[in-house]
JSON list of C-alpha atoms in Angstrom, two decimals:
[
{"chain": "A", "resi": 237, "resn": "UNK", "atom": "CA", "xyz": [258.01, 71.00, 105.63]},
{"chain": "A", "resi": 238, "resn": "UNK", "atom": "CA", "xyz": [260.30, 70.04, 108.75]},
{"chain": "A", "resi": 239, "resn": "UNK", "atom": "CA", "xyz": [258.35, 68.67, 111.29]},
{"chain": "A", "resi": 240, "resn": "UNK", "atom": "CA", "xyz": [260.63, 68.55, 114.62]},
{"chain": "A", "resi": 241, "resn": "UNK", "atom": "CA", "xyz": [259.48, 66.15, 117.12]},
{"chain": "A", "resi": 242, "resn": "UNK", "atom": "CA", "xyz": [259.98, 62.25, 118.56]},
{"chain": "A", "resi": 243, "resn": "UNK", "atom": "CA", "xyz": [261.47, 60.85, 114.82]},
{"chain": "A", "resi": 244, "resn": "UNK", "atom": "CA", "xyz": [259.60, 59.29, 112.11]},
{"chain": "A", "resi": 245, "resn": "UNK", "atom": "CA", "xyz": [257.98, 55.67, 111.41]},
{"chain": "A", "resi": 246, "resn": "UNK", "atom": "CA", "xyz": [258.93, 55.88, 107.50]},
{"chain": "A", "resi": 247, "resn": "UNK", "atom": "CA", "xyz": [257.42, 53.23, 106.97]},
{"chain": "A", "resi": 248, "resn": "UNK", "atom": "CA", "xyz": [254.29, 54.49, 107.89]},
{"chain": "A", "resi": 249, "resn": "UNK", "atom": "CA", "xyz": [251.60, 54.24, 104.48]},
{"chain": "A", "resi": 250, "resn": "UNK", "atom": "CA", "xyz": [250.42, 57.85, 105.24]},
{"chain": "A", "resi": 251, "resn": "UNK", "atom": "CA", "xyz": [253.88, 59.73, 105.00]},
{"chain": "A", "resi": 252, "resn": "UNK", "atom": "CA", "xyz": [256.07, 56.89, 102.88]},
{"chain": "A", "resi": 253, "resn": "UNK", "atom": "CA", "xyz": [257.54, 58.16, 99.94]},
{"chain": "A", "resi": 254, "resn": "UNK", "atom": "CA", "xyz": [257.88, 61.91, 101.18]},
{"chain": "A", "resi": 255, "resn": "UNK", "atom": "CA", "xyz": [260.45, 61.46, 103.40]},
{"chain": "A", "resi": 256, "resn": "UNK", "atom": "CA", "xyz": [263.10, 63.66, 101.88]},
{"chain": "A", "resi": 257, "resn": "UNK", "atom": "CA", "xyz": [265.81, 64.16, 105.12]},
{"chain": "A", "resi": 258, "resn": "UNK", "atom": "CA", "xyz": [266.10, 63.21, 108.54]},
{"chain": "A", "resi": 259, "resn": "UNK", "atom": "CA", "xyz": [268.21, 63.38, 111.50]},
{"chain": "A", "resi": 260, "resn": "UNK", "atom": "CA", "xyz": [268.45, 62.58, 115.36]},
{"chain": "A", "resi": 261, "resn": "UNK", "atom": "CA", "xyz": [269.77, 65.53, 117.77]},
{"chain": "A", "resi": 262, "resn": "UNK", "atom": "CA", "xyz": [268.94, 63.19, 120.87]},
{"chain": "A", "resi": 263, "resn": "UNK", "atom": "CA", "xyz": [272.27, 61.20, 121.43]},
{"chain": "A", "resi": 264, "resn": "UNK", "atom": "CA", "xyz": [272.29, 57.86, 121.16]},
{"chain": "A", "resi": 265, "resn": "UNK", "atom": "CA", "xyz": [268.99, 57.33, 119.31]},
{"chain": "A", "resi": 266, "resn": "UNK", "atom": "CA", "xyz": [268.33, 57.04, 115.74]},
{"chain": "A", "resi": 267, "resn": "UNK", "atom": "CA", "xyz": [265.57, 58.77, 114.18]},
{"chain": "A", "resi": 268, "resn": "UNK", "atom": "CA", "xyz": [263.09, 56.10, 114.65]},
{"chain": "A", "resi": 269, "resn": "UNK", "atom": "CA", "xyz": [259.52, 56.70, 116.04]},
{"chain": "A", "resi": 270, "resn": "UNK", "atom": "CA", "xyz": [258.97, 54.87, 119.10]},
{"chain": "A", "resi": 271, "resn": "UNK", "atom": "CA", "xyz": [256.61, 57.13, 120.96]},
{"chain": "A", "resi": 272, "resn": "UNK", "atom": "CA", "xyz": [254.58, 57.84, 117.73]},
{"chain": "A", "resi": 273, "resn": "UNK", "atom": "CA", "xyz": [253.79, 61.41, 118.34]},
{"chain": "A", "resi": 274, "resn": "UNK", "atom": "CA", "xyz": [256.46, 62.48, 115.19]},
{"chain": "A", "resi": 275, "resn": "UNK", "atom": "CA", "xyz": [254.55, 60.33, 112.84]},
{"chain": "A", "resi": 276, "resn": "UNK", "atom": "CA", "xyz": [250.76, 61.73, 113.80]},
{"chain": "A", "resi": 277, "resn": "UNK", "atom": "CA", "xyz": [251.82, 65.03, 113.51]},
{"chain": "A", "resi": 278, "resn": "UNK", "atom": "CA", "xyz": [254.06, 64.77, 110.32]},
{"chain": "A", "resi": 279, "resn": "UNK", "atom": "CA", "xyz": [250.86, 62.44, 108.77]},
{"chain": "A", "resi": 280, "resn": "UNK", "atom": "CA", "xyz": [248.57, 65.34, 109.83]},
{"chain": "A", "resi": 281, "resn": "UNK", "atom": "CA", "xyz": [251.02, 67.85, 107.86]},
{"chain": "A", "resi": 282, "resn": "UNK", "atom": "CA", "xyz": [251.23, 66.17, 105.01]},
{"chain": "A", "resi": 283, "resn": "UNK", "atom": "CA", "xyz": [249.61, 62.46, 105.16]},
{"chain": "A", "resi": 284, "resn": "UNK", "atom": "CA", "xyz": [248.55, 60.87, 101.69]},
{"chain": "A", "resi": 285, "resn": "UNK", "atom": "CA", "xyz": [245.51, 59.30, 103.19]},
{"chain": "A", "resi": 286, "resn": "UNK", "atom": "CA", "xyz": [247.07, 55.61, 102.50]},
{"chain": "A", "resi": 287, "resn": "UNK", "atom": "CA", "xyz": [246.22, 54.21, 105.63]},
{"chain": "A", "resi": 288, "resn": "UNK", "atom": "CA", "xyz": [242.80, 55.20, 105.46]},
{"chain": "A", "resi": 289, "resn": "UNK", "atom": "CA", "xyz": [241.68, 54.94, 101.64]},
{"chain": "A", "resi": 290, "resn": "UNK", "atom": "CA", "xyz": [242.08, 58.37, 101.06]},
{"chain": "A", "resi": 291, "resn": "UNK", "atom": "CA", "xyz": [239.83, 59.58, 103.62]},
{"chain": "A", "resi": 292, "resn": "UNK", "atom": "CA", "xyz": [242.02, 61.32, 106.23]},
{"chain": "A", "resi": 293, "resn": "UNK", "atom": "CA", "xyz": [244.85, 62.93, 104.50]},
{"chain": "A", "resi": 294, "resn": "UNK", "atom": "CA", "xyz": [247.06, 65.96, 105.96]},
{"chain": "A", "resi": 295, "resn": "UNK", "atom": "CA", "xyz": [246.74, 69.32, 104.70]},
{"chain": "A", "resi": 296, "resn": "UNK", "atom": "CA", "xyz": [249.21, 69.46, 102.49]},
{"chain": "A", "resi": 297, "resn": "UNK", "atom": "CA", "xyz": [249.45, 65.80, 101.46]},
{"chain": "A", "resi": 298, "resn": "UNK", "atom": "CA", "xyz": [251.99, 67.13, 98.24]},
{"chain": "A", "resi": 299, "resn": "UNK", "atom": "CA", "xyz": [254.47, 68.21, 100.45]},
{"chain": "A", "resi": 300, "resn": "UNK", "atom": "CA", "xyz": [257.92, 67.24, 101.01]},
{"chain": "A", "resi": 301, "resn": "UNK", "atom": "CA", "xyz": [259.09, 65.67, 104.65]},
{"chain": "A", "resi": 302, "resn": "UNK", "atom": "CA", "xyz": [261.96, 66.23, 106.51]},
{"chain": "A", "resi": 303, "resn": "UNK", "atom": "CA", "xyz": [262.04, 65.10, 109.99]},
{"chain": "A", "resi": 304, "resn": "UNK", "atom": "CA", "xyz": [264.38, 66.13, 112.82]},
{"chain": "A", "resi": 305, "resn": "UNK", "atom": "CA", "xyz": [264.32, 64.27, 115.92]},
{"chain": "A", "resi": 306, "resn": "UNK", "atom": "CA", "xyz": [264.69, 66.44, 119.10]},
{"chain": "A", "resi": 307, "resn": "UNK", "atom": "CA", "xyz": [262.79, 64.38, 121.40]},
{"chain": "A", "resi": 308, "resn": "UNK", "atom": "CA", "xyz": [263.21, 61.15, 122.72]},
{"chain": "A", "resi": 309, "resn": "UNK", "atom": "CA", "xyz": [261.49, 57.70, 122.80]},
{"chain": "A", "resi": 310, "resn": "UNK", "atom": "CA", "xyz": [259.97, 58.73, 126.03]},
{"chain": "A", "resi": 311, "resn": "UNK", "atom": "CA", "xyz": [258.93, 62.12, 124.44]},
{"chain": "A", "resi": 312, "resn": "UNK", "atom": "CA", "xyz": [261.51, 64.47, 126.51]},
{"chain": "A", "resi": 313, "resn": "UNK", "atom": "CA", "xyz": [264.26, 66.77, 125.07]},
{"chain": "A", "resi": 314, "resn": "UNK", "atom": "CA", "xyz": [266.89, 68.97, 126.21]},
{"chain": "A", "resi": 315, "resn": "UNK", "atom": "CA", "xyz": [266.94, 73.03, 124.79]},
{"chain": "A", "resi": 316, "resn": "UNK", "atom": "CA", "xyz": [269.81, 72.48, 122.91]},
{"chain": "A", "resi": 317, "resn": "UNK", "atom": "CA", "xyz": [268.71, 68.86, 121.20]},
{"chain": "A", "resi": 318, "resn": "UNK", "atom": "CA", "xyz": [265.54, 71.62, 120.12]},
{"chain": "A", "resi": 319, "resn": "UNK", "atom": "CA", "xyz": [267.84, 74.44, 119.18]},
{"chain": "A", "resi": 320, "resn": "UNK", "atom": "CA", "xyz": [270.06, 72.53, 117.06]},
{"chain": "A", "resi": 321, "resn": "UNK", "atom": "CA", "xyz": [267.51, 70.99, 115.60]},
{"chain": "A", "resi": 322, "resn": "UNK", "atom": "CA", "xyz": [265.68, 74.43, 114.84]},
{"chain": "A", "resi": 323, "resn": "UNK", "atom": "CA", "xyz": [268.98, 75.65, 112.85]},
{"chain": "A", "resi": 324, "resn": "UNK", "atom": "CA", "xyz": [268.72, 72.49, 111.17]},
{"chain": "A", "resi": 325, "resn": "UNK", "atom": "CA", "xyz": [265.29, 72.94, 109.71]},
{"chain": "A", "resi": 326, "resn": "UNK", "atom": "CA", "xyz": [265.60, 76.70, 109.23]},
{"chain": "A", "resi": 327, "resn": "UNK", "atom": "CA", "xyz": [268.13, 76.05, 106.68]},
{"chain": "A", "resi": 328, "resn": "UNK", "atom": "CA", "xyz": [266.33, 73.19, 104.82]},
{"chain": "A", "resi": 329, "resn": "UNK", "atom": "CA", "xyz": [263.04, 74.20, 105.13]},
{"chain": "A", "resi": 330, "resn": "UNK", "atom": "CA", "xyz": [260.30, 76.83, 104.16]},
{"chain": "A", "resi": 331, "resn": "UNK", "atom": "CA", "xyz": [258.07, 75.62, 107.47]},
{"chain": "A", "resi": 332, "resn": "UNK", "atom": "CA", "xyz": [259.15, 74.26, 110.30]},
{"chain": "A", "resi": 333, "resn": "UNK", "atom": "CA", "xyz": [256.46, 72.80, 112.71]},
{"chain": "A", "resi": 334, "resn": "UNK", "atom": "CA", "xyz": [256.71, 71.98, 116.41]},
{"chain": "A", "resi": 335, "resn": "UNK", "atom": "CA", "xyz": [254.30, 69.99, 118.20]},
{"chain": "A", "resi": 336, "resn": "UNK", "atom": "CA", "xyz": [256.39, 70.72, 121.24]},
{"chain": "A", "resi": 337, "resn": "UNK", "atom": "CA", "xyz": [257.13, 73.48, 124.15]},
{"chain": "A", "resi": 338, "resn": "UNK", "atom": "CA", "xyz": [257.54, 73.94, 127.41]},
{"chain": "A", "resi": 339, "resn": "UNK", "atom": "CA", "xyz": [254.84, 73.62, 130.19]},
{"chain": "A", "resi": 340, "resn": "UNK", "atom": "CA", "xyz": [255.87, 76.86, 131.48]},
{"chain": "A", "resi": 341, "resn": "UNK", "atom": "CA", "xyz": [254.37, 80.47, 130.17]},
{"chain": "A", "resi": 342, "resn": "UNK", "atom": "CA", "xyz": [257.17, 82.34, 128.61]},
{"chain": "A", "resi": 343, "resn": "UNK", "atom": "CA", "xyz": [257.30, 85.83, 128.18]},
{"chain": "A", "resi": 344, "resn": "UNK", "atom": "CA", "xyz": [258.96, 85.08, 124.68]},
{"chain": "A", "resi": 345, "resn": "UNK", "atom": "CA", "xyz": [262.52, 86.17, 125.77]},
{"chain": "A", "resi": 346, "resn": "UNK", "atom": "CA", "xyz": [264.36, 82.36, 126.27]},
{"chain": "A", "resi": 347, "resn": "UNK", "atom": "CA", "xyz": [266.49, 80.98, 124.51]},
{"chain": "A", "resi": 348, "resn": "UNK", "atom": "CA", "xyz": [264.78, 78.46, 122.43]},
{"chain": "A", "resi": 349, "resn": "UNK", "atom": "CA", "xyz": [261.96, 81.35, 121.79]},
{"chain": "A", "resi": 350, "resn": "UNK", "atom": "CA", "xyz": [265.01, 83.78, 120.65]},
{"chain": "A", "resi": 351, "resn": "UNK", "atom": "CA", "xyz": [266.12, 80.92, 118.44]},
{"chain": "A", "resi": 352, "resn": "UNK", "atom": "CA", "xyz": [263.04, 80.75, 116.92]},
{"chain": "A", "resi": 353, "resn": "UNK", "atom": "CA", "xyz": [263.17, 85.10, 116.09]},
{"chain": "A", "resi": 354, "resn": "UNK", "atom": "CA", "xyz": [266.38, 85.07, 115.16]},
{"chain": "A", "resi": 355, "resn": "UNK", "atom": "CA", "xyz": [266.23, 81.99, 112.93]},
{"chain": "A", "resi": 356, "resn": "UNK", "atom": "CA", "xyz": [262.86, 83.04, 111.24]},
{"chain": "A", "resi": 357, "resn": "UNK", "atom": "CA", "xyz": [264.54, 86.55, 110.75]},
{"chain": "A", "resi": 358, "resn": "UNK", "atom": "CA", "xyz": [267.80, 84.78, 108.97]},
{"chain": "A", "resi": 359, "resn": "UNK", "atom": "CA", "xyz": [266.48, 82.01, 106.83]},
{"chain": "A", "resi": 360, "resn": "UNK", "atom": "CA", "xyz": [262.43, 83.80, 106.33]},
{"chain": "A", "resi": 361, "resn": "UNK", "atom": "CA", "xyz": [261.49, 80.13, 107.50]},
{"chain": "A", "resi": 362, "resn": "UNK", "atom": "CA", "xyz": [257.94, 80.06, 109.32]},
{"chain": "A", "resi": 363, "resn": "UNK", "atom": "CA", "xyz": [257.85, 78.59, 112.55]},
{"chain": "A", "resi": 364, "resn": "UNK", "atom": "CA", "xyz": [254.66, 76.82, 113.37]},
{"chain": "A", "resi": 365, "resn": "UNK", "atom": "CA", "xyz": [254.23, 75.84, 117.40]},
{"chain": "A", "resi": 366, "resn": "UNK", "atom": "CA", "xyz": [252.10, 73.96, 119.56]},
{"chain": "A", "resi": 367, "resn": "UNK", "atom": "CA", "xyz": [250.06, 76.46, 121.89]},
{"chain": "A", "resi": 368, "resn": "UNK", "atom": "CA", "xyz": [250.65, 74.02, 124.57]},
{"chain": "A", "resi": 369, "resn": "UNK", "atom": "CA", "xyz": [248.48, 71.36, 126.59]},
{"chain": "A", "resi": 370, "resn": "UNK", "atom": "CA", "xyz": [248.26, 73.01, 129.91]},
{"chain": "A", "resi": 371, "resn": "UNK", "atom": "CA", "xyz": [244.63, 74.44, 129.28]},
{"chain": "A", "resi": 372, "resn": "UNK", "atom": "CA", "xyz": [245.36, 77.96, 131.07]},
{"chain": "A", "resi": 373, "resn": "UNK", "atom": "CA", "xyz": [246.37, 81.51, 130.03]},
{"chain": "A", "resi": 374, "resn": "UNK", "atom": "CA", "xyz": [249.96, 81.44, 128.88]},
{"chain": "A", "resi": 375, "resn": "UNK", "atom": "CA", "xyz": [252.26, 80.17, 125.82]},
{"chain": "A", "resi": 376, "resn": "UNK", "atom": "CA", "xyz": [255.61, 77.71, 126.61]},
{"chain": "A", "resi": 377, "resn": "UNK", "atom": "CA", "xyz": [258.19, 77.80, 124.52]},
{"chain": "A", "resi": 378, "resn": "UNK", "atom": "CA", "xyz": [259.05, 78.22, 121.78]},
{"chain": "A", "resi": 379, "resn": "UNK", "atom": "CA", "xyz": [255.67, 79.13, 120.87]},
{"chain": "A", "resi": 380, "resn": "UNK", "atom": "CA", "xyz": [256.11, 82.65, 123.03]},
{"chain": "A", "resi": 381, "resn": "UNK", "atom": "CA", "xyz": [258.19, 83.95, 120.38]},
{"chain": "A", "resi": 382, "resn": "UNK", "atom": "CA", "xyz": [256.99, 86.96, 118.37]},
{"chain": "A", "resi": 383, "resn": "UNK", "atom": "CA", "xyz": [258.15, 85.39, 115.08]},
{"chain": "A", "resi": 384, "resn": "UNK", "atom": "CA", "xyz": [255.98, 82.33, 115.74]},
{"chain": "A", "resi": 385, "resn": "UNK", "atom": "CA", "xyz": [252.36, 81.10, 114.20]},
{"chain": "A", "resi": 386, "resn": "UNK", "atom": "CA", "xyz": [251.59, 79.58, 117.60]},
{"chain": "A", "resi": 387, "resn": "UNK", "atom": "CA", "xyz": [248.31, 77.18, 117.05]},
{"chain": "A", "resi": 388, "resn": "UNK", "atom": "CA", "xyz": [245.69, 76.36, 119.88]},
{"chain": "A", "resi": 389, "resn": "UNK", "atom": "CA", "xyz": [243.95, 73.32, 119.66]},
{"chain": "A", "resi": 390, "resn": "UNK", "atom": "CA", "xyz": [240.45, 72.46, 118.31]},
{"chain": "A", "resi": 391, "resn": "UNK", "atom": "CA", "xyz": [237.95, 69.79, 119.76]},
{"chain": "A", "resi": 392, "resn": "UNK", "atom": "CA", "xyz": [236.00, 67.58, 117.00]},
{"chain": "A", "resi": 393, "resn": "UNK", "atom": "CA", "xyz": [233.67, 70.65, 116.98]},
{"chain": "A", "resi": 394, "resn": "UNK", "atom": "CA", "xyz": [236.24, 73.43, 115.67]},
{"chain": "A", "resi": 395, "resn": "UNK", "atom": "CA", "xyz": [235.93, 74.77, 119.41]},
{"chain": "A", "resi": 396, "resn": "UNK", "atom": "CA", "xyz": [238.86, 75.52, 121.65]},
{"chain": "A", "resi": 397, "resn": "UNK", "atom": "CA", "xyz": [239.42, 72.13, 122.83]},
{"chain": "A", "resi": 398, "resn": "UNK", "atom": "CA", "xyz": [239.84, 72.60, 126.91]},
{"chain": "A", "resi": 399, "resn": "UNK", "atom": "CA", "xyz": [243.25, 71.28, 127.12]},
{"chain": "A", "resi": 400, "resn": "UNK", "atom": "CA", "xyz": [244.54, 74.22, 124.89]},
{"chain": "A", "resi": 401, "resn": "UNK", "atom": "CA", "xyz": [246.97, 76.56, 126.27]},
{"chain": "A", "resi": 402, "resn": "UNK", "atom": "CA", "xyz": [245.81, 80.11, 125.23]},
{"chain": "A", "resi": 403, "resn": "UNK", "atom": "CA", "xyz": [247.42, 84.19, 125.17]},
{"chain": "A", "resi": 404, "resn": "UNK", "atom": "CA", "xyz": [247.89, 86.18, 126.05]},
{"chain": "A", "resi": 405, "resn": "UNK", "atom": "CA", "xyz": [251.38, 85.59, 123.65]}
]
């Protein structure tokens, strides 16, 4: 699994030892996690549960990691930090996820969204994409794109949580 996002503590007990790749598209920064957001989302992928004796493990804590960063410290990145880092994981992964996108609705036809077709249609790599935060009708991108598993978000209950962007994409 390549999970592209704000880097990677690798040090972190929950995803340490499964770190098989990583790289920075964001100039000048290394793939280090100093916003944190990389880490959650590539312990929720695939977290061994170290951190919390077991307990709260990923869901698929056997999986390999590969981590691209595409954001930076702040939690910001530019389209073509993404896109290059989407061509990156395509190729070295089976699933690529993306806790990312814009705050915009897209109607699935920009460029990172394209990326995200044509790349799924070369490589057979499955893109999975935040729905987005904005908690109104309409997708960002990437997740807009027809090739994508685009994922809402849940509240503690398994409801729509009310910050979750939803279709009609």
């Amino acid at each position: 699994v390549a999970v592209l996002d704000t880097g990677i503590d690798a040090q972190h007990p929950d995803v340490a030892g499964q770190l098989k790749e990583s790289k920075s598209f964001v100039p000048g920064e290394d793939v280090r996690d100093f916003n944190a957001h990389g880490t959650h989302v590539a312990s929720t992928v695939l977290g061994t549960g170290a951190a919390s004796g077991g307990k709260n493990k990923g869901v698929a804590p056997g999986a390999s990691l590969l981590v691209g960063k595409v954001l930076s410290n702040e939690g910001f990145g530019a389209e073509s930090w993404i896109i290059e880092g989407m061509e990156w994981a395509a190729h070295n992964a089976k699933i690529v996820s993306m806790s990312l996108g814009s705050s915009e609705s897209s109607d699935g036809t920009d460029p990172m969204a394209q990326a995200v077709n044509n790349l799924s249609a070369e490589t057979g790599s499955l893109f999975v994409i935040a729905a987005g935060n904005t908690g109104a009708e309409g997708i960002g991108s990437p997740g807009a794109a027809d090739a994508a598993l685009t994922v809402g978000a849940v509240d503690k209950s398994d409801q729509l949580a009310y910050f979750s962007s939803k279709g009609p994409r």
